[in-house]
XYZ file of C-alpha atoms in Angstrom:
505
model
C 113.450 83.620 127.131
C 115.045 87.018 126.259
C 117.768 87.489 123.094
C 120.159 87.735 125.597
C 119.826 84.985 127.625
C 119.602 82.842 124.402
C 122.870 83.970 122.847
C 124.611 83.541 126.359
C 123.536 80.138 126.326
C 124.406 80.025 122.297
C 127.864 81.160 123.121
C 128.246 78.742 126.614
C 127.010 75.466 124.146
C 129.229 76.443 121.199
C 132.442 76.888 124.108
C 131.865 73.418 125.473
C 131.123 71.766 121.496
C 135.087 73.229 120.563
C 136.220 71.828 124.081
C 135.145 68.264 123.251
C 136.277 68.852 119.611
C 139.758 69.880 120.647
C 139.578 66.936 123.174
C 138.848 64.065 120.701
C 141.732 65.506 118.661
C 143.885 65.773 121.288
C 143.429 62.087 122.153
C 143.662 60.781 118.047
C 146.918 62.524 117.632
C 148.437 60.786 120.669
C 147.363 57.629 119.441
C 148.911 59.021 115.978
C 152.031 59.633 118.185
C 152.859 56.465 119.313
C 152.044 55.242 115.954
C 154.926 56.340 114.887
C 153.053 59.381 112.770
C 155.313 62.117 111.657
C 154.249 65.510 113.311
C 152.949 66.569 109.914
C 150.072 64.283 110.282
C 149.827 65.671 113.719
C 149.336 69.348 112.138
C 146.776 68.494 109.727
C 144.243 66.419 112.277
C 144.347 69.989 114.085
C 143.654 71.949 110.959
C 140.850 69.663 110.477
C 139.333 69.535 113.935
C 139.922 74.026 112.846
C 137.392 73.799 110.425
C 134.947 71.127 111.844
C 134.705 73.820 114.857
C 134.289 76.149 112.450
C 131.438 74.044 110.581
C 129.411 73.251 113.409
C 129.631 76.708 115.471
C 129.254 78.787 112.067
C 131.023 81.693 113.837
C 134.432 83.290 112.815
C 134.922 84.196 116.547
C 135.231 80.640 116.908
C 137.492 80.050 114.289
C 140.225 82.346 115.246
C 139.974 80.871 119.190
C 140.219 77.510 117.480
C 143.300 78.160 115.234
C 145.264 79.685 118.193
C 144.254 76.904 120.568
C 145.443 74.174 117.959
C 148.370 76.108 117.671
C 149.220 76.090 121.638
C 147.763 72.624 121.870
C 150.313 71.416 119.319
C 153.210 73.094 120.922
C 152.060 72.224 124.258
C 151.577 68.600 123.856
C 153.663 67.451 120.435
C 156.924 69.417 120.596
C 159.840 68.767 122.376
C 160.163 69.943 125.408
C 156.214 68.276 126.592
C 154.289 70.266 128.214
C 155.941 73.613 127.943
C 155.486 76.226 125.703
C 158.922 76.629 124.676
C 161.012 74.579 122.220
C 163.882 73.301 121.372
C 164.301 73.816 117.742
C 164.056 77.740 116.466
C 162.441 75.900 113.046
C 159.327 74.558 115.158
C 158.651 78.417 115.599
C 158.017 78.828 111.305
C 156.020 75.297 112.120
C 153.644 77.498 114.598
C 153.341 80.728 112.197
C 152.676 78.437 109.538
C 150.105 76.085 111.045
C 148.162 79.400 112.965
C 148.209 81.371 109.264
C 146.980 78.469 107.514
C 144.172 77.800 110.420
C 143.065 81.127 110.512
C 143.178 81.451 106.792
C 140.713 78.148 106.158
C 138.554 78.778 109.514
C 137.905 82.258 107.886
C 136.642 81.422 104.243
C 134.721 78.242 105.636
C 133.112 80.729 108.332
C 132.163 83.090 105.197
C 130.618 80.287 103.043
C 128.926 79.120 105.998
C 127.497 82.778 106.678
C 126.660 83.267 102.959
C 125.003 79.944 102.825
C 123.184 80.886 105.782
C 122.166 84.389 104.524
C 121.446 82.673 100.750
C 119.060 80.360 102.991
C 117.237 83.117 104.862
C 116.791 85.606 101.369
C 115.540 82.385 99.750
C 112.800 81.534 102.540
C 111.962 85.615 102.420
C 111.348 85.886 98.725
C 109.467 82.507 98.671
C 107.201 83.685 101.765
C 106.705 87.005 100.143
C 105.993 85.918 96.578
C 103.631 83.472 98.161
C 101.665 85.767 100.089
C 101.823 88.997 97.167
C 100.459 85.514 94.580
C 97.626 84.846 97.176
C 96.648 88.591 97.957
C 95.737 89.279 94.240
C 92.880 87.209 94.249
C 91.643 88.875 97.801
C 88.238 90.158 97.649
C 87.699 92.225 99.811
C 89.798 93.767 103.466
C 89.117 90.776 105.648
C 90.046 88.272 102.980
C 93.073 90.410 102.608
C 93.680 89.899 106.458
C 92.656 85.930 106.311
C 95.381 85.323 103.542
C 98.376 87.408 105.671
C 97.259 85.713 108.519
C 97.519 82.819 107.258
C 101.019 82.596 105.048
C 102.554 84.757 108.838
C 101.657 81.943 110.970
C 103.189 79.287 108.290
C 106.257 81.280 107.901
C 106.895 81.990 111.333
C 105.597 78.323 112.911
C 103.178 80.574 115.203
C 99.174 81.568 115.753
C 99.339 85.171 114.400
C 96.510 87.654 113.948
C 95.062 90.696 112.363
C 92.935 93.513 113.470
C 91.916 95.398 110.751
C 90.635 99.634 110.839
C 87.953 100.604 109.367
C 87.560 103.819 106.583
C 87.732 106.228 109.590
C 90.855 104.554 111.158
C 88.820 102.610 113.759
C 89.681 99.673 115.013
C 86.889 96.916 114.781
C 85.652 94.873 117.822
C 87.085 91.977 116.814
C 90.106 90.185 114.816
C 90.973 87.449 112.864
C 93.441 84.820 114.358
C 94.883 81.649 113.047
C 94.559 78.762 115.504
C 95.701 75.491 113.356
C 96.864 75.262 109.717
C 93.449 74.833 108.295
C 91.146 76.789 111.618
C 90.696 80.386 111.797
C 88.541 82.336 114.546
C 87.497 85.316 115.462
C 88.367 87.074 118.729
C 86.553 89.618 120.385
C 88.252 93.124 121.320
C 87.887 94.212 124.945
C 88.908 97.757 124.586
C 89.115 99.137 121.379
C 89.596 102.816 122.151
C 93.052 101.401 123.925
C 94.738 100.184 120.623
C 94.191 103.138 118.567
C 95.687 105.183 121.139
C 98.103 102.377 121.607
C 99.048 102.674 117.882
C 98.901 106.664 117.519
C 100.810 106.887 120.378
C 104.036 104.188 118.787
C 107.213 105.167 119.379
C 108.804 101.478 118.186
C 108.670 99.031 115.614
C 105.505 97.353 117.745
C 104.110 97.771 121.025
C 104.324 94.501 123.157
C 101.214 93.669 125.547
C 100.544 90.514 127.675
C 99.733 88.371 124.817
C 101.005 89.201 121.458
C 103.461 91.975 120.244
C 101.271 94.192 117.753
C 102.957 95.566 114.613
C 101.251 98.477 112.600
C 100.183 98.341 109.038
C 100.173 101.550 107.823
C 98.210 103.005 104.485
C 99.576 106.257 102.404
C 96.782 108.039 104.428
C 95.555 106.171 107.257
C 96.244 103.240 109.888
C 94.857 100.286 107.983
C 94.923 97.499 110.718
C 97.557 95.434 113.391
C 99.115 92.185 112.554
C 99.234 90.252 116.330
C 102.639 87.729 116.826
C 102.330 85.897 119.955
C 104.906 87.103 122.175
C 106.636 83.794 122.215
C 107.658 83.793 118.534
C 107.686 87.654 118.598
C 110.396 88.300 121.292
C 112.925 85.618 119.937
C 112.774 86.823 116.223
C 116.350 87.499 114.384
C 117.435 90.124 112.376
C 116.105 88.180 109.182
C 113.363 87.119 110.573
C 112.263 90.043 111.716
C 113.237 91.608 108.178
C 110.655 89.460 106.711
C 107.663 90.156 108.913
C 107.598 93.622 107.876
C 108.409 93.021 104.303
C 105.310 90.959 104.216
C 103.428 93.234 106.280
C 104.234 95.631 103.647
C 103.376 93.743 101.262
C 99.452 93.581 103.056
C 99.113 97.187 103.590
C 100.292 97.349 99.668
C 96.771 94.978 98.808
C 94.607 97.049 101.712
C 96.013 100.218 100.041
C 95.016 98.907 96.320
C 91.819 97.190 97.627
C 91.185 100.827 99.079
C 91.251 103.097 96.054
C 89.890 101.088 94.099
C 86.736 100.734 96.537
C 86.969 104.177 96.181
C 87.747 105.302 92.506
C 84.338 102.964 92.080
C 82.239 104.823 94.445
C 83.203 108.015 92.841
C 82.726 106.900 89.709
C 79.170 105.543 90.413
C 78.516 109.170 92.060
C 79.228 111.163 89.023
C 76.854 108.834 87.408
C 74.259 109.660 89.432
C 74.553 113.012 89.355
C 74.620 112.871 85.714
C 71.765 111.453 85.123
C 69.745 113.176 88.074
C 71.332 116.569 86.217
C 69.792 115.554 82.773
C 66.661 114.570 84.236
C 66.118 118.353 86.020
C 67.269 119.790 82.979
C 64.980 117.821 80.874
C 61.409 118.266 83.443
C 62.942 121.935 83.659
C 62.723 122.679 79.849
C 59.514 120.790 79.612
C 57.361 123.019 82.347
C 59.086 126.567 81.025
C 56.707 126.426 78.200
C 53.275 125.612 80.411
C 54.167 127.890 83.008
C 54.702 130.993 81.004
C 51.169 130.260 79.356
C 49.413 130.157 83.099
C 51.699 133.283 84.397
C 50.034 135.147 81.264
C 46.872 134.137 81.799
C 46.617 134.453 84.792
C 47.696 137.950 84.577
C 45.367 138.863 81.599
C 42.525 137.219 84.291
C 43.564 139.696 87.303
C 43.527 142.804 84.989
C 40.553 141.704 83.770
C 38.826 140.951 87.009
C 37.670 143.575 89.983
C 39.983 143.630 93.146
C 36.786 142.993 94.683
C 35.629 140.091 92.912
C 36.851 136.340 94.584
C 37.720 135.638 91.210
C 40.722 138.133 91.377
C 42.101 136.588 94.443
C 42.241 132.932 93.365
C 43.834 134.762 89.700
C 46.343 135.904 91.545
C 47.256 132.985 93.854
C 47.428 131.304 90.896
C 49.836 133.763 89.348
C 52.026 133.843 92.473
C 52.398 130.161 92.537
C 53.277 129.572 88.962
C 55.608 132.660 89.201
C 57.211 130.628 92.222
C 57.570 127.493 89.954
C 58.741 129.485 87.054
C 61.770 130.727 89.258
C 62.323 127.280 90.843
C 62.687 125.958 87.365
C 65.206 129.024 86.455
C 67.579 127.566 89.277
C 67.102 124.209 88.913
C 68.832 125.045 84.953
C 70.671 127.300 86.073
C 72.337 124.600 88.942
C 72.866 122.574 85.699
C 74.718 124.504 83.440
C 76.771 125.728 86.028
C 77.903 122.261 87.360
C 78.077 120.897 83.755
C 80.061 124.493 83.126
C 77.728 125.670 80.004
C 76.523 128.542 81.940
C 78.738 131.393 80.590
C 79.724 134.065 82.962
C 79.837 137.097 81.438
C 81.125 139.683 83.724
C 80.709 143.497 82.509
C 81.248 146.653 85.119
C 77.753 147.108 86.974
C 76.244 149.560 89.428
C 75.102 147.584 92.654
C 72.414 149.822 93.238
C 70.611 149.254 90.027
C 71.427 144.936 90.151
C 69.489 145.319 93.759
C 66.893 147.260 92.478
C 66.410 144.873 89.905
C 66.164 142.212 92.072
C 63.593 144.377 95.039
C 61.203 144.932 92.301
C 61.182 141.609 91.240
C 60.210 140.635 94.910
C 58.095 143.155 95.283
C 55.941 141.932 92.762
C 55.154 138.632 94.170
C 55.526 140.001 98.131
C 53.687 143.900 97.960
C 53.444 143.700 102.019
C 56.949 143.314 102.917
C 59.263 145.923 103.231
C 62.402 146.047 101.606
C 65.109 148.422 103.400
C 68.370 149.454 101.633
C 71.601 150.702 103.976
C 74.782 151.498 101.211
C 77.201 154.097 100.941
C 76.211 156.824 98.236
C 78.917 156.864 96.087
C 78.452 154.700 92.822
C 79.845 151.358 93.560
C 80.874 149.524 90.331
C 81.441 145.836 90.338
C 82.764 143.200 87.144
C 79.833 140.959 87.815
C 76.747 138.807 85.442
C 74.481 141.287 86.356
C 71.119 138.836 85.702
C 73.191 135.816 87.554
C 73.894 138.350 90.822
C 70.747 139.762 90.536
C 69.181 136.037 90.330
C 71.486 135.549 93.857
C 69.922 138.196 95.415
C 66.087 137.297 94.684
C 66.685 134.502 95.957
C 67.941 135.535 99.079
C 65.176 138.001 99.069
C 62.761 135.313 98.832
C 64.244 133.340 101.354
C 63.629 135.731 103.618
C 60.016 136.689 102.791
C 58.896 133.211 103.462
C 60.785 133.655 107.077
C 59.847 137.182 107.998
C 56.318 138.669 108.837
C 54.902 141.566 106.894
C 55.612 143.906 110.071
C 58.770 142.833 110.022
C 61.334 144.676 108.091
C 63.907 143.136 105.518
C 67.131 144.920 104.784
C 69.892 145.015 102.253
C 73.594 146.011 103.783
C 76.099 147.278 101.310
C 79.471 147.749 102.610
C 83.000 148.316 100.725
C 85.300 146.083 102.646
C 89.282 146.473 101.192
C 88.618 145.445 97.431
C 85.240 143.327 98.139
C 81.391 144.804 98.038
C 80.104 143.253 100.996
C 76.233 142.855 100.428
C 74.227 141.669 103.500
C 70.791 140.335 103.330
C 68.875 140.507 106.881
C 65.316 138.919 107.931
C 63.934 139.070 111.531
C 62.687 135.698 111.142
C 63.139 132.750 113.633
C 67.018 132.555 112.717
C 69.053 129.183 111.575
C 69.219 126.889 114.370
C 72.740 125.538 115.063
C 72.692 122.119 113.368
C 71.419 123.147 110.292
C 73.795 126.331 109.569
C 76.448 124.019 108.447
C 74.135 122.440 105.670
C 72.147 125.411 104.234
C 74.400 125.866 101.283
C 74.092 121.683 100.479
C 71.614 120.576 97.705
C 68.337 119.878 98.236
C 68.683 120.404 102.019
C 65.490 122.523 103.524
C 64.899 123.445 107.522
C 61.883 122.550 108.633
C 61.051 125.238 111.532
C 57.313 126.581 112.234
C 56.365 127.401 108.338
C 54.483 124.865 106.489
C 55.270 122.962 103.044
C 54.116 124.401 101.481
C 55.853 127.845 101.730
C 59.365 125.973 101.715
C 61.449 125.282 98.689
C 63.008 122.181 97.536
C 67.040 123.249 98.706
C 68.281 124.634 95.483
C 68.218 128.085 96.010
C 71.164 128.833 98.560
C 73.122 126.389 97.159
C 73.028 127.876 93.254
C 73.887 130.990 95.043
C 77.065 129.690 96.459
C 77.857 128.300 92.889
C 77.012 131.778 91.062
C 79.345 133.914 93.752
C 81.639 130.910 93.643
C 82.400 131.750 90.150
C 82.556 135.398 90.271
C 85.863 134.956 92.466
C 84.111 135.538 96.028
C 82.396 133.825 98.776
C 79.158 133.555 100.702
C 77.835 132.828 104.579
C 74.897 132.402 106.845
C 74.668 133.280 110.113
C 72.227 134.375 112.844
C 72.247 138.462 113.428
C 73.639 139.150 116.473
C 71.532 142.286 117.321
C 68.287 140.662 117.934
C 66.286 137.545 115.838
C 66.848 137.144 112.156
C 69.448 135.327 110.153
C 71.715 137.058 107.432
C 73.095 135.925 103.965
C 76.139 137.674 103.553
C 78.126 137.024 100.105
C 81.356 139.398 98.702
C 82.163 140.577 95.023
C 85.886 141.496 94.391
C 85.722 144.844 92.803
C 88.578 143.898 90.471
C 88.409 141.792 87.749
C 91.147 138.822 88.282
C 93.608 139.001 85.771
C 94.680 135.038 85.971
């Protein structure tokens, strides 16, 4: 039944109620009448049947139809002429102002007490089902309790079989929902399209959205759509102005808890994180230190061993295998601390005006040393080019760019170094012809410990450190690095830029 319908009906019972009410009176005064009652009597039975109409109606329409209808009922049937509406005595006239101000006057103020009685009534059964609910949510444990408990104190407060689908983290809805189906009974019900009520609810225009069984109202988060609380359409469609008040005070009051429940679920996660990453930082920090020592002991000695030994002699290779290997270690150590400090922020930056040219010759002839066959090509403008920079940390960026593209390009391939001024940036460009970065895993280079696994073996790959300490080390000299796949032939490029000014915040 619409609210329409219903108050015509209200309005067509509450018509007939003052009929009979004005009837009954009608007949007692008569009886008062030939009684031999003075019309006084008369005048207050009417006042009276005023505010009973009044009383049982609770409607100050009523009341002033009521006081002007005892007033012509009065003068219609009690004054002299009968059954006219004129009279015979001017005084019966201050009678008729009299009895119609004092009707309307005591039909009004019992209206108001009713209505404020009424309204009392209604904040009385909203703060009770509110406090109830907010008293039961603090001891929720987790969403779907959360859900169980507002299910549970809506379908009390509003004598009906209401429901909640709650979203999950990502703001989808989940296949099923939680419904309450007697006081004590609670099911789940399975969702047949799921895709249809998060469009449904994106797409909300109005308080709720009403379907062919229940009329779903939102519960929204500070940053997300946390679920739907479901009121069959029966209770929902013939809800008041209070009634419908409360429902979303309390479903406030749940997407308050979910919102709590929320952060905290997350403040707990993120706190757990940085405890893992503290300790996994101290424990690379503390293998790093240890292996320094060791390593520099084999590099040596393994040096001394190849200066000793003929190039000839099989001895000389497997020296200098050795050599290369530990000198691979030795750097993967150097990032590995270096990763540290710079998270933890102990690795000072100390920025000083450079020459490019000389950082990335610095850095070739490192390379060079460990990768003879591979040549190194060098495209840059000829004028001195001066950058604020940490000379070793740039330097350590570019070997290890520079060895990340040795392990992916041939010895007949070439490997070049682009230096461009772009505005107030040095754009340096590192270039292999290797196999390139396939399409999925260009997003993730720069991650930790993430490594592509193409054609090359294990061995030759490193353990996913490398790009991402050089994102940190450009990072905090003010400028920014990329990968991409070159676009005139196969080969990937690292390209990073260096502001040429030193920032003066």
């Amino acid at each position: 039944m619409s609210l329409k319908k219903k108050h015509t009906l209200s309005v067509i019972g509450k018509s007939l109620l003052m009929m009979f009410i004005f009837t009954l009176t009608s007949g007692i005064c008569y009886s008062f009448m030939y009684s031999g009652f003075s019309e006084t009597n008369i005048v207050v039975i009417y006042l009276l049947a005023v505010l009973v109409t009044v009383w049982l109606t609770e409607s100050t329409a009523f009341g002033i139809i009521s006081s002007v209808l005892a007033t012509f009922l009065f003068n219609y049937l009690f004054t002299d002429p009968y059954y006219g509406f004129s009279v015979s005595d001017p005084s019966y006239i201050i009678t008729f102002i009299i009895m119609m101000i004092s009707a309307l006057i005591t039909s009004t103020l019992l209206s108001h007490a009713k209505r404020s009685e009424k309204q009392a009534q209604e904040k009385e059964r909203e703060t009770k089902g509110i406090y109830d609910l907010t008293n039961h949510l603090t001891d929720a444990a987790d969403i779907y309790d959360i859900a169980k408990l507002s299910v549970s104190a809506i379908s009390a407060c509003f004598n009906c079989q209401a429901g909640c689908l709650c979203f999950d983290e990502q703001g989808n809805p989940e296949p099923t929902f939680i419904q309450q189906t007697t006081d004590d009974r609670q099911v789940r019900r399975k969702i047949d399209d799921v895709d249809f009520y998060k469009r449904q609810i994106e797409g909300l225009r109005t308080p709720f959205a009403e379907g062919e069984e229940f009329c779903d109202w939102p519960i929204y988060g500070n940053e997300s759509t946390l679920g739907i609380i479901r009121i069959p359409n029966s209770s929902a469609l013939t809800m008041d102005d209070s009634q419908t008040r409360l429902l979303h005070s309390m479903i406030e009051s749940t997407a308050l808890a979910m919102d709590r429940f929320r952060s905290t679920e997350q403040r707990m996660k993120t706190r757990e994180d940085i405890v893992k990453e503290r300790y996994r930082a101290n424990l690379l920090r503390a293998i790093s230190h240890d292996l320094r020592t060791p390593l520099s002991g084999i590099i040596g000695t393994s040096e001394m061993l190849t200066e000793m030994l003929e190039p000839e002699d099989t001895r000389h290779v497997l020296a200098q295998d050795i050599r290369n290997e530990a000198e691979w270690l030795h750097s993967l150590v150097e990032n590995i601390l270096n990763l540290t400090r710079l998270q933890d922020g102990s690795l000072a930056i100390n920025k000083q005006m450079e020459a490019v040219e000389e950082v990335i010759g610095g850095a070739i002839g490192h390379i060079s040393k460990r990768s003879p066959k591979h040549e190194i090509v060098v495209n840059m403008p000829e004028d001195l080019i001066l950058v604020p920079m940490d000379a070793k940390l740039v330097q350590q960026v570019l070997i290890n760019l520079l060895d990340n593209a040795v392990r992916h390009t041939h010895t007949e391939d070439e490997i070049e170094i682009l230096v461009q001024v772009v505005e107030q940036n040095v754009r340096i460009a590192v270039r292999d012809r290797g196999a390139g970065i396939s399409d999925s895993d260009l997003p993730h280079v720069f991650q930790m410990f993430f490594t592509s696994r193409g054609s090359r073996t294990d061995s030759e790959l490193g353990i996913g450190l490398g790009l991402a300490i050089c994102e940190a080390i450009i990072a905090s000299h003010g400028g920014e690095i990329a990968a991409a796949n070159r676009t005139d032939g196969a080969g990937a490029e690292f390209i990073f830029t260096l502001p040429m000014e030193e920032d003066e915040k």
